[in-house]
Structures are given as structure tokens and as C-alpha cells.
Amino acid sequence: MSSGQNVLVTGATGLLGTAISERLPGEGFRCIPLERKKGESTPTGAWWDPPAGKVVLDPALPLRSVIHLAGAGIADKLWTKERKGVLRESRVDATRTLALALAALPPKDRPESMVMASGIGIYGSRGDELLTEESSDGDGFLATLARDWEDAAEPARAAGIRVVAVRLGMVLSPSGGALKKMLTPFRLGLGGRIGNGLQNVSWIALPDAVGVFLTMIGREDVQGPVNGVAPGCLIQRAFARELGQALRRPTVLPVPALAVKLLFGEMGKELLLSGQRVEPTRLFAIRYPFRYPHLEGALPAIGVV
Ligand SMILES: NC(=O)c1ccc[n+]([C@@H]2O[C@H](COP(=O)([O-])OP(=O)(O)OC[C@H]3O[C@@H](n4cnc5c(N)ncnc54)[C@H](OP(=O)(O)O)[C@@H]3O)[C@@H](O)[C@H]2O)c1
């Protein structure tokens, strides 16, 4: 295994990928983005074409680790049959392509670890059940997607690469992801509970999510699923109230469940009307130092004002 400090990052232009790429040099790593190209070279000699099943790596750049974040946006478009295919291919097929490419490297050049994104959607809709990494998978499109996504890393595991799947909750940042989408309606005073508002919202502030990925590079004692959520899970009504308070806006306008189902169909049901009460049991076990364990302090600290 290589002990170099090069870290290959897929999905490097995304919300997490940008933040992780910025943090890596300060932690003593060199970030090598795995750019999506179609046969062109890149300054680092690393590129991939996931639909073609192709990964090109420069053998002169031995890898310490791979941070794998790539995937088409889950909430970017309605879940038509075609869109579901894109969501699956960009995660399940792309992960298998990457894992096979890493496994095919000579043993001395293989990275020690592959730290991949997954999602708490793997637990399905479980009401108020407290979910840990030991909990069973759930049902539904997201649950099956996340299960198959994690399983697709098997060739890397089989080749002796330590695979960690960070099951992310909603990553909070005012500059991207779900929170950015919520800010405009909330600023206009149009925020409020969704459905009955009792669905659990497990979230993690972007700086903590970045910290979890970086921590996992060095934790040779950790493998398998790791819940990437803050300890302070809360129900959606309370989440809306906290967000309204941070923005100094009322949150009295409810969005009925029927409207969500009519507007967003299956996507609305799984992403907005269902929730998971997830505990970061493995992060507790390694005493991960959350900077933002509770939403109240997190929102102003990450720039939601
Ligand atoms: N943010 C959250 O709240 C959250 C919650 C749970 C799970 N996750 C998962 O964590 C990962 C990173 O999240 P993020 O918020 O940083 O996502 P993001 O901002 O949507 O970025 C994902 C990146 O994946 C690459 N990508 C886009 N379409 C692709 C395709 N069709 N095939 C292959 N790659 C594609 C792009 O990077 P390049 O152009 O550089 O390739 C894109 O910037 C995602 O897989 C996401 O599903 C995120």
C-alpha cells in the first residue's frame, strides 16, 4: 500500500467536493480531482468517463486515499423513470467502475482507503425509531439506491482497500444543497411545517461533514457505514421554527402533504414527508469533535442570518 499524500476526489466540483478540496491541503494532503472527461488529458493525468466505464490514473501519483462523492443531484429533477436511471447509473455503476479501477492497480499503488458518500435514505421511512449503523435497511427508491451504491464498492473492499460509507443526513450550507433551496421561501415568510411536520430531520453542518471525510482518511480502525449526522436531530416543525428564528421571519404557513405529493410525487414523499431519526453512533465511539452539534448554534455560525 502507498503511503503518499495524494487524495483522489470524485464529484470535486460539488457542495462537499469543493469544501473538501479546499480543506485537504491544510491537512497535509494533495487534492487530485477525478475530472469527468471524454478522453482528454488533465493537469494531474487523472480523469474518468463513468458512462463509458473508464478511469485513467497517473501511476506516478500513488494514492493515499479516495474520497468518492460523485452522483447526479437527488433533488435536482422530478424522479421520472429516466431520472431514476441517471441517479442509479451515476452512483451504482460509477462506484463499481471506480472500485474496479482501484482494485486493478498494483497492490503497492492501491489507496489504503476509499471514503465514499452514502445517505441516511438507506434506512427508509422509519417514523421515530432511533437508527444506528446496526439498523436494517429500509424500503423505497432511496433505500435501494443507497444499498446498491454502497455494495458497488465491493471490488475495492475485496482488493483490501478499507471502504467507509459516510451515510450523510441533510448537509447544511447557505451556499448549496437543500438549505440553499429553502432560504428564499423562508426569507419571504413562506416557510413552515411540511405535512404534519413530525418527520425527523437528521442534518449535519457542512464543516462537520467535511471534517468527517477528512477524519476517515486517517482512521485505519474504521470501516463500513458511518452515520454522518449531527447529534441534534429534530422534527421538521422544530427545524422550520429554528430556521425562521435565525432569519427573523415567521414560519406559520404550512405546506399540506397533498400539495407535496401533487407537486413532487414520489420524490416529495421520500425527501420531504418522510424522515429518519439517525444517531451518529460510530462518530460518538471515536469521539468525533462536532463543531455544530445543535441546529440553534449551527445556523448563524454557518452564515444563515
Ligand atoms: N448534500 C447533501 O445533503 C447530501 C445528503 C446525502 C447524501 N449526499 C451525497 O453526497 C455526495 C456529495 O454531495 P454534494 O451535496 O456535494 O453533491 P453535489 O453538489 O450535487 O455534487 C455532486 C457532484 O457529482 C458529480 N456529478 C454530477 N452529475 C454526475 C453524473 N451524472 N455522473 C457522475 N458524477 C456526477 C459532479 O462533480 P464533477 O462534475 O466534479 O464530476 C457534482 O458536482 C452526493 O453523492 C450526494 O448524493 C449528499
mmCIF file of C-alpha atoms and ligand atoms in Angstrom:
data_model
loop_
_atom_site.group_PDB
_atom_site.id
_atom_site.type_symbol
_atom_site.label_atom_id
_atom_site.label_comp_id
_atom_site.label_asym_id
_atom_site.label_seq_id
_atom_site.Cartn_x
_atom_site.Cartn_y
_atom_site.Cartn_z
ATOM 1 C CA MET A 1 0.000 0.000 0.000
ATOM 2 C CA SER A 2 1.132 3.502 -0.798
ATOM 3 C CA SER A 3 1.808 5.983 1.945
ATOM 4 C CA GLY A 4 1.687 9.023 -0.384
ATOM 5 C CA GLN A 5 -0.365 12.064 0.496
ATOM 6 C CA ASN A 6 -2.372 12.232 -2.737
ATOM 7 C CA VAL A 7 -6.120 12.094 -2.265
ATOM 8 C CA LEU A 8 -8.255 11.464 -5.328
ATOM 9 C CA VAL A 9 -11.646 13.229 -5.146
ATOM 10 C CA THR A 10 -14.658 12.423 -7.339
ATOM 11 C CA GLY A 11 -17.515 14.935 -7.519
ATOM 12 C CA ALA A 12 -14.911 17.553 -6.620
ATOM 13 C CA THR A 13 -16.939 20.438 -8.079
ATOM 14 C CA GLY A 14 -19.991 19.768 -5.864
ATOM 15 C CA LEU A 15 -21.001 21.218 -2.497
ATOM 16 C CA LEU A 16 -18.950 18.769 -0.435
ATOM 17 C CA GLY A 17 -16.279 18.235 -3.067
ATOM 18 C CA THR A 18 -15.431 21.941 -3.245
ATOM 19 C CA ALA A 19 -15.250 22.278 0.530
ATOM 20 C CA ILE A 20 -13.189 19.091 0.943
ATOM 21 C CA SER A 21 -10.812 20.067 -1.873
ATOM 22 C CA GLU A 22 -10.202 23.406 -0.138
ATOM 23 C CA ARG A 23 -9.500 21.738 3.225
ATOM 24 C CA LEU A 24 -7.201 18.925 2.024
ATOM 25 C CA PRO A 25 -4.005 20.998 1.538
ATOM 26 C CA GLY A 26 -4.265 22.419 5.074
ATOM 27 C CA GLU A 27 -4.347 18.831 6.371
ATOM 28 C CA GLY A 28 -1.144 17.973 4.506
ATOM 29 C CA PHE A 29 -2.798 16.248 1.533
ATOM 30 C CA ARG A 30 -2.627 16.949 -2.179
ATOM 31 C CA CYS A 31 -6.070 17.005 -3.784
ATOM 32 C CA ILE A 32 -6.359 15.281 -7.153
ATOM 33 C CA PRO A 33 -9.814 15.857 -8.646
ATOM 34 C CA LEU A 34 -11.012 12.967 -10.785
ATOM 35 C CA GLU A 35 -12.488 15.082 -13.547
ATOM 36 C CA ARG A 36 -15.283 13.802 -15.768
ATOM 37 C CA LYS A 37 -13.932 13.951 -19.317
ATOM 38 C CA LYS A 38 -14.272 12.118 -22.543
ATOM 39 C CA GLY A 39 -10.738 11.121 -23.437
ATOM 40 C CA GLU A 40 -8.913 14.381 -22.761
ATOM 41 C CA SER A 41 -5.917 14.707 -20.527
ATOM 42 C CA THR A 42 -5.944 16.765 -17.306
ATOM 43 C CA PRO A 43 -3.089 18.552 -15.477
ATOM 44 C CA THR A 44 -2.927 15.695 -12.943
ATOM 45 C CA GLY A 45 -3.383 12.948 -15.550
ATOM 46 C CA ALA A 46 -6.491 11.740 -13.674
ATOM 47 C CA TRP A 47 -9.889 11.626 -15.367
ATOM 48 C CA TRP A 48 -12.852 9.325 -15.784
ATOM 49 C CA ASP A 49 -15.797 8.783 -18.030
ATOM 50 C CA PRO A 50 -18.295 6.931 -15.816
ATOM 51 C CA PRO A 51 -20.871 6.028 -18.531
ATOM 52 C CA ALA A 52 -18.030 4.504 -20.597
ATOM 53 C CA GLY A 53 -16.690 2.640 -17.551
ATOM 54 C CA LYS A 54 -13.286 4.303 -17.952
ATOM 55 C CA VAL A 55 -10.892 5.576 -15.266
ATOM 56 C CA VAL A 56 -7.429 6.947 -16.078
ATOM 57 C CA LEU A 57 -4.937 7.471 -13.249
ATOM 58 C CA ASP A 58 -1.315 8.574 -13.392
ATOM 59 C CA PRO A 59 0.758 5.700 -11.939
ATOM 60 C CA ALA A 60 3.381 8.287 -10.949
ATOM 61 C CA LEU A 61 0.898 9.670 -8.405
ATOM 62 C CA PRO A 62 0.379 6.948 -5.784
ATOM 63 C CA LEU A 63 -2.836 7.478 -3.842
ATOM 64 C CA ARG A 64 -3.199 7.624 -0.081
ATOM 65 C CA SER A 65 -6.994 7.677 -0.246
ATOM 66 C CA VAL A 66 -10.010 8.224 -2.492
ATOM 67 C CA ILE A 67 -12.919 10.440 -1.471
ATOM 68 C CA HIS A 68 -15.851 9.443 -3.643
ATOM 69 C CA LEU A 69 -18.702 11.948 -3.792
ATOM 70 C CA ALA A 70 -19.927 11.780 -7.396
ATOM 71 C CA GLY A 71 -23.587 11.420 -8.237
ATOM 72 C CA ALA A 72 -26.303 13.289 -10.139
ATOM 73 C CA GLY A 73 -28.331 15.589 -7.827
ATOM 74 C CA ILE A 74 -31.031 13.642 -5.946
ATOM 75 C CA ALA A 75 -33.413 16.598 -5.648
ATOM 76 C CA ASP A 76 -32.494 18.430 -8.860
ATOM 77 C CA LYS A 77 -35.295 16.988 -11.027
ATOM 78 C CA LEU A 78 -38.515 15.020 -10.579
ATOM 79 C CA TRP A 79 -37.991 11.282 -10.276
ATOM 80 C CA THR A 80 -39.189 10.140 -13.672
ATOM 81 C CA LYS A 81 -38.174 6.655 -14.792
ATOM 82 C CA GLU A 82 -35.391 8.221 -16.844
ATOM 83 C CA ARG A 83 -34.156 10.387 -13.973
ATOM 84 C CA LYS A 84 -34.098 7.423 -11.607
ATOM 85 C CA GLY A 85 -31.892 5.679 -14.165
ATOM 86 C CA VAL A 86 -29.474 8.636 -14.141
ATOM 87 C CA LEU A 87 -29.405 8.693 -10.316
ATOM 88 C CA ARG A 88 -28.610 4.969 -10.225
ATOM 89 C CA GLU A 89 -26.031 4.923 -13.032
ATOM 90 C CA SER A 90 -24.164 7.935 -11.638
ATOM 91 C CA ARG A 91 -23.866 6.227 -8.255
ATOM 92 C CA VAL A 92 -24.096 2.438 -8.559
ATOM 93 C CA ASP A 93 -22.428 1.953 -11.953
ATOM 94 C CA ALA A 94 -19.915 4.775 -11.405
ATOM 95 C CA THR A 95 -18.916 3.404 -7.991
ATOM 96 C CA ARG A 96 -18.387 -0.075 -9.420
ATOM 97 C CA THR A 97 -16.283 1.408 -12.253
ATOM 98 C CA LEU A 98 -14.139 3.289 -9.735
ATOM 99 C CA ALA A 99 -13.826 0.339 -7.349
ATOM 100 C CA LEU A 100 -12.757 -1.984 -10.174
ATOM 101 C CA ALA A 101 -10.157 0.543 -11.361
ATOM 102 C CA LEU A 102 -8.685 0.860 -7.848
ATOM 103 C CA ALA A 103 -8.666 -2.912 -7.425
ATOM 104 C CA ALA A 104 -6.807 -3.270 -10.736
ATOM 105 C CA LEU A 105 -3.900 -1.105 -9.517
ATOM 106 C CA PRO A 106 -0.756 -2.980 -8.482
ATOM 107 C CA PRO A 107 -1.049 -3.694 -4.716
ATOM 108 C CA LYS A 108 1.726 -1.188 -3.876
ATOM 109 C CA ASP A 109 -0.177 1.606 -5.658
ATOM 110 C CA ARG A 110 -3.628 0.928 -4.216
ATOM 111 C CA PRO A 111 -5.005 3.562 -1.852
ATOM 112 C CA GLU A 112 -5.332 2.475 1.766
ATOM 113 C CA SER A 113 -8.901 3.763 1.918
ATOM 114 C CA MET A 114 -11.899 4.786 -0.113
ATOM 115 C CA VAL A 115 -14.218 7.113 1.799
ATOM 116 C CA MET A 116 -17.492 7.293 -0.086
ATOM 117 C CA ALA A 117 -20.695 9.263 0.311
ATOM 118 C CA SER A 118 -23.940 7.461 1.001
ATOM 119 C CA GLY A 119 -27.173 8.693 2.528
ATOM 120 C CA ILE A 120 -29.420 8.100 5.520
ATOM 121 C CA GLY A 121 -32.140 7.386 2.957
ATOM 122 C CA ILE A 122 -30.809 3.818 3.221
ATOM 123 C CA TYR A 123 -32.933 3.442 6.375
ATOM 124 C CA GLY A 124 -36.179 4.267 4.523
ATOM 125 C CA SER A 125 -39.123 5.868 6.318
ATOM 126 C CA ARG A 126 -38.936 4.696 9.960
ATOM 127 C CA GLY A 127 -41.030 7.165 11.973
ATOM 128 C CA ASP A 128 -39.492 7.774 15.376
ATOM 129 C CA GLU A 129 -37.240 4.690 15.503
ATOM 130 C CA LEU A 130 -33.699 5.560 16.602
ATOM 131 C CA LEU A 131 -31.426 4.425 13.772
ATOM 132 C CA THR A 132 -27.786 3.447 14.178
ATOM 133 C CA GLU A 133 -25.344 1.852 11.758
ATOM 134 C CA GLU A 134 -26.590 -1.506 13.075
ATOM 135 C CA SER A 135 -30.167 -0.812 11.934
ATOM 136 C CA SER A 136 -31.554 -2.702 8.970
ATOM 137 C CA ASP A 137 -32.036 -1.083 5.562
ATOM 138 C CA GLY A 138 -35.479 0.281 4.726
ATOM 139 C CA ASP A 139 -37.731 0.253 1.672
ATOM 140 C CA GLY A 140 -38.251 2.694 -1.172
ATOM 141 C CA PHE A 141 -36.259 4.119 -4.056
ATOM 142 C CA LEU A 142 -33.640 5.921 -1.938
ATOM 143 C CA ALA A 143 -33.098 2.946 0.358
ATOM 144 C CA THR A 144 -32.488 0.568 -2.563
ATOM 145 C CA LEU A 145 -30.300 3.147 -4.306
ATOM 146 C CA ALA A 146 -28.107 3.672 -1.238
ATOM 147 C CA ARG A 147 -27.808 -0.081 -0.574
ATOM 148 C CA ASP A 148 -26.739 -0.779 -4.165
ATOM 149 C CA TRP A 149 -24.409 2.273 -4.102
ATOM 150 C CA GLU A 150 -22.590 1.005 -1.002
ATOM 151 C CA ASP A 151 -22.482 -2.567 -2.343
ATOM 152 C CA ALA A 152 -20.952 -1.364 -5.616
ATOM 153 C CA ALA A 153 -17.701 -0.622 -3.742
ATOM 154 C CA GLU A 154 -17.235 -4.375 -3.127
ATOM 155 C CA PRO A 155 -14.398 -4.830 -5.689
ATOM 156 C CA ALA A 156 -12.335 -2.246 -3.740
ATOM 157 C CA ARG A 157 -13.088 -4.000 -0.431
ATOM 158 C CA ALA A 158 -12.194 -7.348 -1.910
ATOM 159 C CA ALA A 159 -8.854 -5.884 -3.040
ATOM 160 C CA GLY A 160 -8.006 -4.923 0.546
ATOM 161 C CA ILE A 161 -8.966 -1.263 0.371
ATOM 162 C CA ARG A 162 -10.670 -0.040 3.542
ATOM 163 C CA VAL A 163 -14.084 1.283 2.474
ATOM 164 C CA VAL A 164 -16.002 3.715 4.662
ATOM 165 C CA ALA A 165 -19.517 4.781 3.610
ATOM 166 C CA VAL A 166 -20.493 8.090 5.200
ATOM 167 C CA ARG A 167 -24.298 7.990 5.391
ATOM 168 C CA LEU A 168 -24.978 11.692 5.195
ATOM 169 C CA GLY A 169 -28.002 13.462 6.579
ATOM 170 C CA MET A 170 -29.023 16.800 5.055
ATOM 171 C CA VAL A 171 -25.767 18.730 4.659
ATOM 172 C CA LEU A 172 -26.374 22.312 5.757
ATOM 173 C CA SER A 173 -24.730 25.211 3.953
ATOM 174 C CA PRO A 174 -26.238 28.504 2.790
ATOM 175 C CA SER A 175 -24.301 28.140 -0.459
ATOM 176 C CA GLY A 176 -25.715 24.838 -1.713
ATOM 177 C CA GLY A 177 -27.858 21.770 -1.198
ATOM 178 C CA ALA A 178 -31.297 21.662 0.446
ATOM 179 C CA LEU A 179 -30.791 24.602 2.816
ATOM 180 C CA LYS A 180 -29.961 26.998 -0.022
ATOM 181 C CA LYS A 181 -33.204 25.967 -1.744
ATOM 182 C CA MET A 182 -35.153 26.664 1.477
ATOM 183 C CA LEU A 183 -33.712 30.108 2.130
ATOM 184 C CA THR A 184 -35.739 32.089 -0.413
ATOM 185 C CA PRO A 185 -39.200 30.904 0.692
ATOM 186 C CA PHE A 186 -38.228 31.224 4.350
ATOM 187 C CA ARG A 187 -36.870 34.757 3.795
ATOM 188 C CA LEU A 188 -40.184 35.642 2.162
ATOM 189 C CA GLY A 189 -42.008 34.401 5.252
ATOM 190 C CA LEU A 190 -43.343 31.398 3.318
ATOM 191 C CA GLY A 191 -41.618 28.739 5.418
ATOM 192 C CA GLY A 192 -43.406 26.410 7.762
ATOM 193 C CA ARG A 193 -44.212 22.863 8.567
ATOM 194 C CA ILE A 194 -44.440 20.303 5.774
ATOM 195 C CA GLY A 195 -47.261 17.787 6.135
ATOM 196 C CA ASN A 196 -47.742 17.194 9.868
ATOM 197 C CA GLY A 197 -44.157 18.358 10.485
ATOM 198 C CA LEU A 198 -43.444 15.373 12.714
ATOM 199 C CA GLN A 199 -40.961 13.729 10.332
ATOM 200 C CA ASN A 200 -37.428 13.672 11.718
ATOM 201 C CA VAL A 201 -34.728 15.781 10.110
ATOM 202 C CA SER A 202 -31.204 14.430 10.567
ATOM 203 C CA TRP A 203 -28.716 17.025 9.386
ATOM 204 C CA ILE A 204 -25.020 17.886 9.551
ATOM 205 C CA ALA A 205 -23.359 21.276 9.084
ATOM 206 C CA LEU A 206 -21.047 21.375 6.054
ATOM 207 C CA PRO A 207 -17.846 21.975 8.103
ATOM 208 C CA ASP A 208 -18.599 18.878 10.214
ATOM 209 C CA ALA A 209 -19.396 16.789 7.114
ATOM 210 C CA VAL A 210 -16.054 17.832 5.625
ATOM 211 C CA GLY A 211 -14.343 17.002 8.908
ATOM 212 C CA VAL A 212 -15.868 13.504 8.957
ATOM 213 C CA PHE A 213 -14.491 12.680 5.482
ATOM 214 C CA LEU A 214 -11.028 14.006 6.395
ATOM 215 C CA THR A 215 -11.045 12.138 9.714
ATOM 216 C CA MET A 216 -11.918 8.871 7.981
ATOM 217 C CA ILE A 217 -8.777 9.077 5.811
ATOM 218 C CA GLY A 218 -6.673 8.626 8.908
ATOM 219 C CA ARG A 219 -8.843 6.210 10.914
ATOM 220 C CA GLU A 220 -7.458 2.845 9.879
ATOM 221 C CA ASP A 221 -9.627 1.274 12.621
ATOM 222 C CA VAL A 222 -12.914 2.345 10.987
ATOM 223 C CA GLN A 223 -14.626 0.722 8.040
ATOM 224 C CA GLY A 224 -18.166 0.157 6.815
ATOM 225 C CA PRO A 225 -21.068 2.541 7.387
ATOM 226 C CA VAL A 226 -20.678 5.702 9.458
ATOM 227 C CA ASN A 227 -23.730 7.878 10.052
ATOM 228 C CA GLY A 228 -22.763 11.419 9.016
ATOM 229 C CA VAL A 229 -25.301 13.353 11.070
ATOM 230 C CA ALA A 230 -25.150 15.785 13.992
ATOM 231 C CA PRO A 231 -26.378 14.570 17.375
ATOM 232 C CA GLY A 232 -29.160 17.186 17.383
ATOM 233 C CA CYS A 233 -31.786 15.560 15.154
ATOM 234 C CA LEU A 234 -35.157 17.294 15.385
ATOM 235 C CA ILE A 235 -38.613 17.092 13.877
ATOM 236 C CA GLN A 236 -39.342 19.141 10.746
ATOM 237 C CA ARG A 237 -41.635 21.625 12.572
ATOM 238 C CA ALA A 238 -38.841 22.424 15.011
ATOM 239 C CA PHE A 239 -36.338 22.650 12.143
ATOM 240 C CA ALA A 240 -38.595 25.185 10.366
ATOM 241 C CA ARG A 241 -39.014 27.155 13.601
ATOM 242 C CA GLU A 242 -35.225 27.328 14.181
ATOM 243 C CA LEU A 243 -34.619 28.401 10.592
ATOM 244 C CA GLY A 244 -37.322 31.083 10.856
ATOM 245 C CA GLN A 245 -35.787 32.356 14.093
ATOM 246 C CA ALA A 246 -32.299 32.521 12.563
ATOM 247 C CA LEU A 247 -33.757 34.552 9.657
ATOM 248 C CA ARG A 248 -36.127 36.527 11.920
ATOM 249 C CA ARG A 249 -39.116 35.518 9.820
ATOM 250 C CA PRO A 250 -42.459 33.903 10.747
ATOM 251 C CA THR A 251 -42.953 30.218 9.909
ATOM 252 C CA VAL A 252 -46.707 29.895 10.097
ATOM 253 C CA LEU A 253 -47.560 28.787 6.555
ATOM 254 C CA PRO A 254 -47.930 25.011 6.441
ATOM 255 C CA VAL A 255 -47.427 23.042 3.234
ATOM 256 C CA PRO A 256 -50.073 20.288 3.139
ATOM 257 C CA ALA A 257 -48.891 16.743 2.448
ATOM 258 C CA LEU A 258 -51.281 16.542 -0.521
ATOM 259 C CA ALA A 259 -49.623 19.555 -2.176
ATOM 260 C CA VAL A 260 -46.186 17.958 -1.723
ATOM 261 C CA LYS A 261 -47.416 14.712 -3.275
ATOM 262 C CA LEU A 262 -49.083 16.507 -6.191
ATOM 263 C CA LEU A 263 -46.088 18.737 -6.877
ATOM 264 C CA PHE A 264 -43.215 16.355 -6.256
ATOM 265 C CA GLY A 265 -44.714 12.841 -6.385
ATOM 266 C CA GLU A 266 -42.523 10.020 -5.054
ATOM 267 C CA MET A 267 -39.588 12.409 -4.575
ATOM 268 C CA GLY A 268 -41.667 14.638 -2.304
ATOM 269 C CA LYS A 269 -42.907 11.640 -0.317
ATOM 270 C CA GLU A 270 -39.411 10.262 0.305
ATOM 271 C CA LEU A 271 -37.475 13.517 0.709
ATOM 272 C CA LEU A 272 -39.987 15.873 2.336
ATOM 273 C CA LEU A 273 -42.701 13.847 4.048
ATOM 274 C CA SER A 274 -40.528 11.009 5.392
ATOM 275 C CA GLY A 275 -37.648 11.267 7.793
ATOM 276 C CA GLN A 276 -35.083 9.325 9.736
ATOM 277 C CA ARG A 277 -34.056 9.775 13.361
ATOM 278 C CA VAL A 278 -30.396 8.895 12.992
ATOM 279 C CA GLU A 279 -27.753 8.706 15.699
ATOM 280 C CA PRO A 280 -24.054 9.092 14.828
ATOM 281 C CA THR A 281 -23.123 6.062 16.938
ATOM 282 C CA ARG A 282 -19.758 5.402 15.263
ATOM 283 C CA LEU A 283 -18.784 9.084 15.383
ATOM 284 C CA PHE A 284 -19.645 9.073 19.098
ATOM 285 C CA ALA A 285 -17.468 5.960 19.511
ATOM 286 C CA ILE A 286 -14.408 7.718 18.057
ATOM 287 C CA ARG A 287 -15.314 10.928 19.955
ATOM 288 C CA TYR A 288 -15.666 12.931 16.767
ATOM 289 C CA PRO A 289 -15.490 16.589 17.872
ATOM 290 C CA PHE A 290 -18.652 18.068 16.346
ATOM 291 C CA ARG A 291 -18.279 21.812 15.869
ATOM 292 C CA TYR A 292 -22.024 22.185 15.405
ATOM 293 C CA PRO A 293 -23.914 19.546 17.393
ATOM 294 C CA HIS A 294 -27.160 21.579 17.628
ATOM 295 C CA LEU A 295 -29.080 23.472 14.974
ATOM 296 C CA GLU A 296 -29.609 26.573 17.097
ATOM 297 C CA GLY A 297 -25.911 27.408 17.172
ATOM 298 C CA ALA A 298 -25.140 25.925 13.766
ATOM 299 C CA LEU A 299 -27.327 28.142 11.597
ATOM 300 C CA PRO A 300 -25.842 31.550 12.489
ATOM 301 C CA ALA A 301 -22.336 30.045 12.650
ATOM 302 C CA ILE A 302 -22.526 28.774 9.065
ATOM 303 C CA GLY A 303 -23.836 32.113 7.840
ATOM 304 C CA VAL A 304 -27.628 31.743 7.935
ATOM 305 C CA VAL A 305 -28.750 35.204 9.073
HETATM 306 N N1 LIG B 1 -25.669 17.321 0.289
HETATM 307 C C1 LIG B 1 -26.454 16.511 0.979
HETATM 308 O O1 LIG B 1 -27.318 16.954 1.768
HETATM 309 C C2 LIG B 1 -26.285 15.031 0.838
HETATM 310 C C3 LIG B 1 -27.057 14.175 1.642
HETATM 311 C C4 LIG B 1 -26.924 12.799 1.484
HETATM 312 C C5 LIG B 1 -26.035 12.289 0.547
HETATM 313 N N2 LIG B 1 -25.306 13.146 -0.220
HETATM 314 C C6 LIG B 1 -24.413 12.591 -1.242
HETATM 315 O O2 LIG B 1 -23.103 13.069 -1.068
HETATM 316 C C7 LIG B 1 -22.492 13.268 -2.349
HETATM 317 C C8 LIG B 1 -21.926 14.680 -2.410
HETATM 318 O O3 LIG B 1 -22.991 15.575 -2.124
HETATM 319 P P1 LIG B 1 -22.992 17.072 -2.687
HETATM 320 O O4 LIG B 1 -24.061 17.790 -1.967
HETATM 321 O O5 LIG B 1 -21.609 17.616 -2.708
HETATM 322 O O6 LIG B 1 -23.477 16.806 -4.192
HETATM 323 P P2 LIG B 1 -23.447 17.807 -5.439
HETATM 324 O O7 LIG B 1 -23.172 19.196 -5.003
HETATM 325 O O8 LIG B 1 -24.678 17.533 -6.232
HETATM 326 O O9 LIG B 1 -22.149 17.315 -6.249
HETATM 327 C C9 LIG B 1 -22.085 16.038 -6.802
HETATM 328 C C10 LIG B 1 -21.007 16.031 -7.871
HETATM 329 O O10 LIG B 1 -21.120 14.780 -8.577
HETATM 330 C C11 LIG B 1 -20.695 14.955 -9.914
HETATM 331 N N3 LIG B 1 -21.782 14.539 -10.807
HETATM 332 C C12 LIG B 1 -22.900 15.205 -11.169
HETATM 333 N N4 LIG B 1 -23.619 14.506 -12.058
HETATM 334 C C13 LIG B 1 -22.936 13.354 -12.258
HETATM 335 C C14 LIG B 1 -23.148 12.225 -13.077
HETATM 336 N N5 LIG B 1 -24.232 12.133 -13.861
HETATM 337 N N6 LIG B 1 -22.235 11.221 -13.043
HETATM 338 C C15 LIG B 1 -21.144 11.290 -12.239
HETATM 339 N N7 LIG B 1 -20.881 12.358 -11.457
HETATM 340 C C16 LIG B 1 -21.770 13.361 -11.468
HETATM 341 C C17 LIG B 1 -20.397 16.452 -10.115
HETATM 342 O O11 LIG B 1 -18.993 16.640 -9.903
HETATM 343 P P3 LIG B 1 -17.926 16.637 -11.119
HETATM 344 O O12 LIG B 1 -18.533 17.481 -12.198
HETATM 345 O O13 LIG B 1 -16.706 17.230 -10.486
HETATM 346 O O14 LIG B 1 -17.749 15.216 -11.548
HETATM 347 C C18 LIG B 1 -21.145 17.089 -8.967
HETATM 348 O O15 LIG B 1 -20.571 18.311 -8.603
HETATM 349 C C19 LIG B 1 -23.571 13.022 -3.409
HETATM 350 O O16 LIG B 1 -23.374 11.752 -3.983
HETATM 351 C C20 LIG B 1 -24.853 13.071 -2.621
HETATM 352 O O17 LIG B 1 -25.876 12.223 -3.117
HETATM 353 C C21 LIG B 1 -25.397 14.497 -0.099
#
